[in-house]
Amino acid sequence: LDWAPLSREEPNALYNFRYLYALQTATQLAHSLTDRPDDGQRWAKRATALAAAIRSHFLVNGVWYDDLVQST
């Protein structure tokens, strides 16, 4: 990620996708390896909200962008 020739503007799609992956992994671990399903439900809720935000901000007319597209 650090060396990739991607946009460094914030917010950044790639970093948001990495956070989404971490939330999804935490959800799976909480459900399968711990006795804390409430944690898994909380992380799943955050992952769902983040996935929706990623789609609404970085997917424009069927094209994914690394950063927010400025309206002209």
Short mmCIF file of C-alpha atoms in Angstrom, two decimals:
data_model
loop_
_atom_site.label_atom_id
_atom_site.label_comp_id
_atom_site.label_asym_id
_atom_site.label_seq_id
_atom_site.Cartn_x
_atom_site.Cartn_y
_atom_site.Cartn_z
CA LEU A 1 0.00 0.00 0.00
CA ASP A 2 2.74 2.45 0.90
CA TRP A 3 4.61 2.08 -2.38
CA ALA A 4 1.67 1.69 -4.75
CA PRO A 5 1.15 4.52 -7.23
CA LEU A 6 -2.27 5.43 -5.83
CA SER A 7 -3.89 8.63 -4.74
CA ARG A 8 -2.88 9.85 -1.29
CA GLU A 9 -5.92 12.09 -0.95
CA GLU A 10 -8.20 11.56 2.02
CA PRO A 11 -10.56 9.84 2.24
CA ASN A 12 -8.95 7.02 0.33
CA ALA A 13 -10.81 3.96 -0.97
CA LEU A 14 -7.94 1.52 -0.48
CA TYR A 15 -7.49 2.33 3.20
CA ASN A 16 -11.23 2.16 3.76
CA PHE A 17 -11.32 -1.26 2.07
CA ARG A 18 -8.50 -2.46 4.34
CA TYR A 19 -10.46 -1.27 7.40
CA LEU A 20 -13.58 -3.03 6.05
CA TYR A 21 -11.60 -6.25 5.69
CA ALA A 22 -10.37 -5.91 9.29
CA LEU A 23 -13.94 -5.43 10.54
CA GLN A 24 -15.14 -8.46 8.58
CA THR A 25 -12.28 -10.57 9.93
CA ALA A 26 -12.97 -9.42 13.49
CA THR A 27 -16.63 -10.33 13.03
CA GLN A 28 -15.75 -13.85 11.88
CA LEU A 29 -13.27 -14.34 14.72
CA ALA A 30 -15.74 -13.13 17.34
CA HIS A 31 -18.39 -15.53 16.08
CA SER A 32 -16.18 -18.58 15.64
CA LEU A 33 -13.40 -18.33 18.22
CA THR A 34 -14.75 -16.37 21.16
CA ASP A 35 -17.69 -16.36 23.51
CA ARG A 36 -18.41 -12.72 22.65
CA PRO A 37 -21.07 -12.67 19.92
CA ASP A 38 -22.02 -9.11 20.91
CA ASP A 39 -18.61 -7.93 19.71
CA GLY A 40 -19.15 -9.73 16.42
CA GLN A 41 -22.57 -8.14 15.97
CA ARG A 42 -21.16 -4.67 16.69
CA TRP A 43 -18.31 -5.13 14.18
CA ALA A 44 -20.70 -6.58 11.59
CA LYS A 45 -22.91 -3.51 11.95
CA ARG A 46 -19.90 -1.22 11.46
CA ALA A 47 -18.76 -3.27 8.44
CA THR A 48 -22.20 -3.01 6.84
CA ALA A 49 -22.29 0.75 7.35
CA LEU A 50 -18.75 1.18 6.05
CA ALA A 51 -19.43 -0.95 2.95
CA ALA A 52 -22.43 1.25 2.13
CA ALA A 53 -20.37 4.41 2.63
CA ILE A 54 -17.57 3.06 0.42
CA ARG A 55 -20.04 2.29 -2.36
CA SER A 56 -21.72 5.68 -2.12
CA HIS A 57 -18.45 7.66 -2.11
CA PHE A 58 -16.06 5.74 -4.34
CA LEU A 59 -18.33 4.04 -6.90
CA VAL A 60 -19.57 6.54 -9.47
CA ASN A 61 -21.52 5.42 -12.55
CA GLY A 62 -20.12 1.89 -12.24
CA VAL A 63 -16.49 3.03 -11.93
CA TRP A 64 -14.43 2.71 -8.73
CA TYR A 65 -12.18 5.64 -7.76
CA ASP A 66 -9.27 5.78 -5.29
CA ASP A 67 -10.44 9.07 -3.82
CA LEU A 68 -13.54 11.23 -3.93
CA VAL A 69 -14.54 12.41 -7.38
CA GLN A 70 -14.95 16.16 -7.52
CA SER A 71 -18.08 17.39 -9.23
CA THR A 72 -17.44 19.81 -12.08
#
